[in-house]
């Protein structure tokens, strides 16, 4: 999939969980990615974020790392 | 079976719990208080003659055939309008009554053509029957008296005609239009002997008539008659089945003459519709035999080649080989399938089984992705199950009805009529919609509050209602403490009380005055029975899932869950959206909404299917298309869905389809998507299917074959053959056997079988050992998930904003006579009412752009543009434009964007920033009349 | 100062009352005469209209019928001092025609300007309402019940029972509706009362409203009565300003307001349920009963429906006490009936008497026989659906039950007189034709039966298969009587059959022919 699509999707998930404290938000985003993203999507996106850590919200980064 | 005549008890059943005993012709009869003498007699098997009475309508008392004698009462009261009183002694047959009834019948026949033998209703005419029943032998008034025998016939409606010469002025049609349909299009014009049924002084076609067929159904003579009956003759046998249009799921009697379908008549015993219908289900079934139907398989090497007809075997082998080839070259997850919400549960089940077991991937999704996926997500998070809470009947007990982002009178007309009936009885109405839909104000209906919010601000408004409930002491503390999870409630309460959720804040984002939001919230909270009904105006937003949860929060906070008259209810778009979701069509869920990562569940499937199922979710439709563009996803099996027309950002969809190595389309027609297909597998219409549909109220209805398959195969059979060709043998003897497998694997369906459905008509899931006859109302004693879970629902505005270049917001929807992409309805006479999509624009927006009513305009967004005609209307507020997407030519989805719901990727069809500008050039398609498509 | 009365009643106006009043006023202006010209209601002596009255120290002296051309002569005859003139009828109150009446409901008719609230009060107005408020719902209903008042619209149902039913209905919203859709041929009492004494009707409605717990009242007036509509509307405004109509009736804290609704030209809307349909904005068609309007009437709410004359009797009953009213009348017909004499009669107009006088007294003594001077042949009592009574039946006592015994009915109290030139077969045909013209079309016996009735009578009169058609007419009358939904079709056979029975010869004038 296109990285820009994955980034937009991940950012939206993070923004919509933005109301929670960071721990909780991280847990929710991670949960969401696990439940609804294919392994390939997670893999490609993780690879991208590892290279471009500033391209996404810290919560997204934390979620991918968890 | 032979022609099914459903019994007619003359007047509606009384709902009283109290019972009274009366003597009818000396026989003691027990009936609920309020039952008419006529109904009591009919229930006891002593039928009283009648013409103006029918049990779908309130008693009227005009025909005077049903007169009876009652001890101690003077005169001869009409049995239809006389309620049973305890101890009443009624005589239905006396010499006086017999003479009286003959006298009345003699009057009727003195003004009626004596052409029974050549009348289309011969044998199905209540007047004819009653003349026999009362023993009329002679009409002594002669033939030279005043009469209506020269009254003209109004044949303007494409589906039925009105022959005034045969009308007995019983007003059943007028009353059906009023009471059942709620359109009030018919009236009696003139008085006395000049009384005539009139569609408001015009002909039927140009009147307010919505062609629901209720009047035709109600007519006791041949006055209102289906043209198909006039042309083909009286049907002789009945097949009970279920409509394949919207998620209401109406039960129909398909009436045939030999093998030819003559008419579809709504079934009174049908749980969803109880004898009512709309113009689509009742009349628009002719597409099934339309010349455009493709009935043989077709293949081609490349999409630039012409189609070549092939045998089933050749086509399936070809498809299987190419699928395996793609997998060999690009990996097991490079292919996938899409199930159709238009197909039966059994057909859907085998497709997802084929994808998971034969393809070996979880890349399966369904068209519910683009409509109600947020419903599944949101209701599961809050209540624990991905379905509406009520049965349709429940609305009759509602005191306050809140309709959000739904237009039931157009899109779910039979339920819309139920709702309108309750509203006419005095229930309060709140409409949350940018558009002034019919419910906002139509005859005898007026919303207490219409909140015309800016598209995309649902969550702000519903949160503000929650804020009012929380800050004004309107929370049902008892319900919340008994039924809901306290931690989640505390978090929600703290969140919702925040200033950012105040009506004043919502006014700034939504444009709805804070006072109106407050008043609506108070009304909803006051109930006592408040119900929410919503549609795609809720789900098809970037915050669709948030909104579903926000509505569930509001319902829980006010205790409006778990009994008649309340609830949170999605109005499902397609006939089997509920079912296709139930059947495990989502890439992350096995049948019954159980995540693929659940080892226990997966092992159960693996054991029965003899394969290993992936434990990770697959791709969703938009992901598949995106991955196709980047080359990772390369082959797609599409069951009955036209994604090239229905999915957003057509240019992107077409690019994805063109990029794939293999596209297999299973459909009735060569649709837009088939332009990109390599294999075309002909599908079957609902009239050929054997199976079940599950409607928006979780009701599992039987679909029975009315005619033999035009393709020679059942659709599930084709899918099984494809799986087998792929090396995974799949075989069922019948659709019933598929349901048995569904029941074995799915706890909520454990009790369902074709046998049960054939016995009881329909059941609403969960149907299992605890609820052997199903579950009309959910969460009665406790939520499916245990305690109701409040969810914090922040309002995150969409990134799709109006700009200087695209200053208007486009929202889309559908209209009564057409259905979604129009593949079916465009191939029927329904084009009479809607033969092209137009763009609705407010007068002020039109004026500043120099747009006149009916002129051609360009509709452009940042992703594409199309040309259609403008219609100037006050139905949309300034700043908002609206169109339908029934015609591929008009290309509404050329302009819609890739934005989608954050949780489910349901596309944001309802908000697109656009500009509308005048254009001189009519589009190419405008030169060919849509009527030509109909043939 | 000279006080002269010229009625404003539309019956008087239709024969020149306005022109007469204008001419008198012109003269007063020209001659600088200090004149008070009062446009009063009509006394009901229609053969004398315009009846001009002059106030003298001894009483009011009447002149009538006065035409505009008579005015100079009257002036010349010093009529404003009661001077002699061929049109002078003497002291009006002493006219035997009026003096022998028992005017209760019409007690104030013609005495003063109908919109003069001060005079209304001075003649006992609002005493009934004051007393009703003192008594409270239960006792006020008991008073109406004790009076023996029955519905004057024709059905004769005991008013008090209706009041009790509405009072005891638990709905928060109730209505009081007055049926002023006076459509019977030969009737005009409702109109005269609304034009000539609107406050009495209004007071009756307010009493009813505060008693049964309604807060809205409606007077349904036929569109053919523009003067009555205008007068009622003005009276409502005046009463509101005076504080006995509106949010706080006479300071009681109870709210009751009244509005006028105008009919649309349908006779059937005189039937209460058809009227309610019409008030709901629907086609004026009869509803099946039950439910009765007292429980589920206007918009499904408990509704007290009365005819104008019934409601107008109420203030008197409350003011004077039930006993006073109950003392009048005979048997089960208590109080007075406002008879309306019309047709071929010398002295047409209003005669209010306690029940029990004979039809002969009414027609011969009050009516003075036929206007043509020829013998009376038939009298139709009770409107177009009432029976034609022959001369031999004229000794019948005028009360509900006695009239039924002779095959007739009281109806709304209209009495139409015919002399010996009348063709009773034509009258029978007219009854069917009237039904055909006015049928709402809902029920079959009325809708088709009335049309067939005309055709059958035509064949009988023409002598076509007379015996068969007479038999068919009998059967048709049975079907209509027993089968019709309301009194329109149900009672049409009454005049037809009475004509057939009492005046058979009129149907046999032509020789018999075979079809």
Coordinates of C-alpha atoms in Angstrom, one line a residue, chain A residues 1-3 5-6 8-9 12-20 28 32-44, chain B residues 363 377 495 546 588 595 616-620 623 626-627 629-630 632 652 791-792 794 796 799 898-903 905:
Chain A
X1 CA 0.0 0.0 0.0
X2 CA 1.0 3.6 -0.4
X3 CA 2.9 4.9 2.6
X5 CA -2.3 6.2 2.8
X6 CA -1.0 4.2 5.7
X8 CA -3.0 9.2 6.9
X9 CA -4.9 6.2 8.4
X12 CA -6.5 9.6 12.0
X13 CA -6.6 6.7 14.5
X14 CA -4.2 8.6 16.7
X15 CA -6.1 11.9 16.5
X16 CA -9.4 10.2 17.3
X17 CA -7.8 8.7 20.4
X18 CA -6.1 12.0 21.2
X19 CA -8.4 12.7 24.1
X20 CA -6.9 9.9 26.2
X28 CA -5.7 1.9 21.9
X32 CA -6.5 -0.9 16.6
X33 CA -3.5 -1.6 14.3
X34 CA -3.3 -5.2 15.5
X35 CA -7.0 -5.8 15.1
X36 CA -7.6 -4.2 11.7
X37 CA -4.3 -3.9 9.8
X38 CA -2.7 -6.7 7.9
X39 CA 0.8 -7.8 8.9
X40 CA 2.1 -6.4 5.6
X41 CA 0.6 -3.0 6.3
X42 CA 2.1 -3.0 9.8
X43 CA 5.4 -4.2 8.5
X44 CA 5.7 -1.6 5.8
Chain B
X363 CA -8.5 -10.6 2.2
X377 CA -17.7 -1.2 15.1
X495 CA -15.7 14.2 29.1
X546 CA -17.4 7.9 16.7
X588 CA -10.8 -9.4 10.6
X595 CA -11.9 -11.9 15.5
X616 CA -4.1 -12.0 11.1
X617 CA -6.7 -9.7 9.5
X618 CA -6.8 -9.2 5.8
X619 CA -7.3 -6.2 3.6
X620 CA -10.3 -4.0 3.6
X623 CA -6.8 -1.2 1.2
X626 CA -4.7 1.0 -2.7
X627 CA -2.5 -2.1 -2.7
X629 CA -2.3 0.6 -7.4
X630 CA 1.1 -0.2 -5.7
X632 CA 0.9 -5.8 -4.2
X652 CA -8.7 5.9 -8.2
X791 CA -17.1 5.5 25.0
X792 CA -15.4 8.8 25.0
X794 CA -14.3 13.5 20.8
X796 CA -12.6 15.5 15.3
X799 CA -10.0 17.3 6.9
X898 CA -10.6 9.0 -0.4
X899 CA -11.3 10.3 3.1
X900 CA -12.9 7.7 5.3
X901 CA -14.0 6.8 8.8
X902 CA -11.0 6.6 11.1
X903 CA -11.9 3.2 12.6
X905 CA -12.4 3.2 6.5

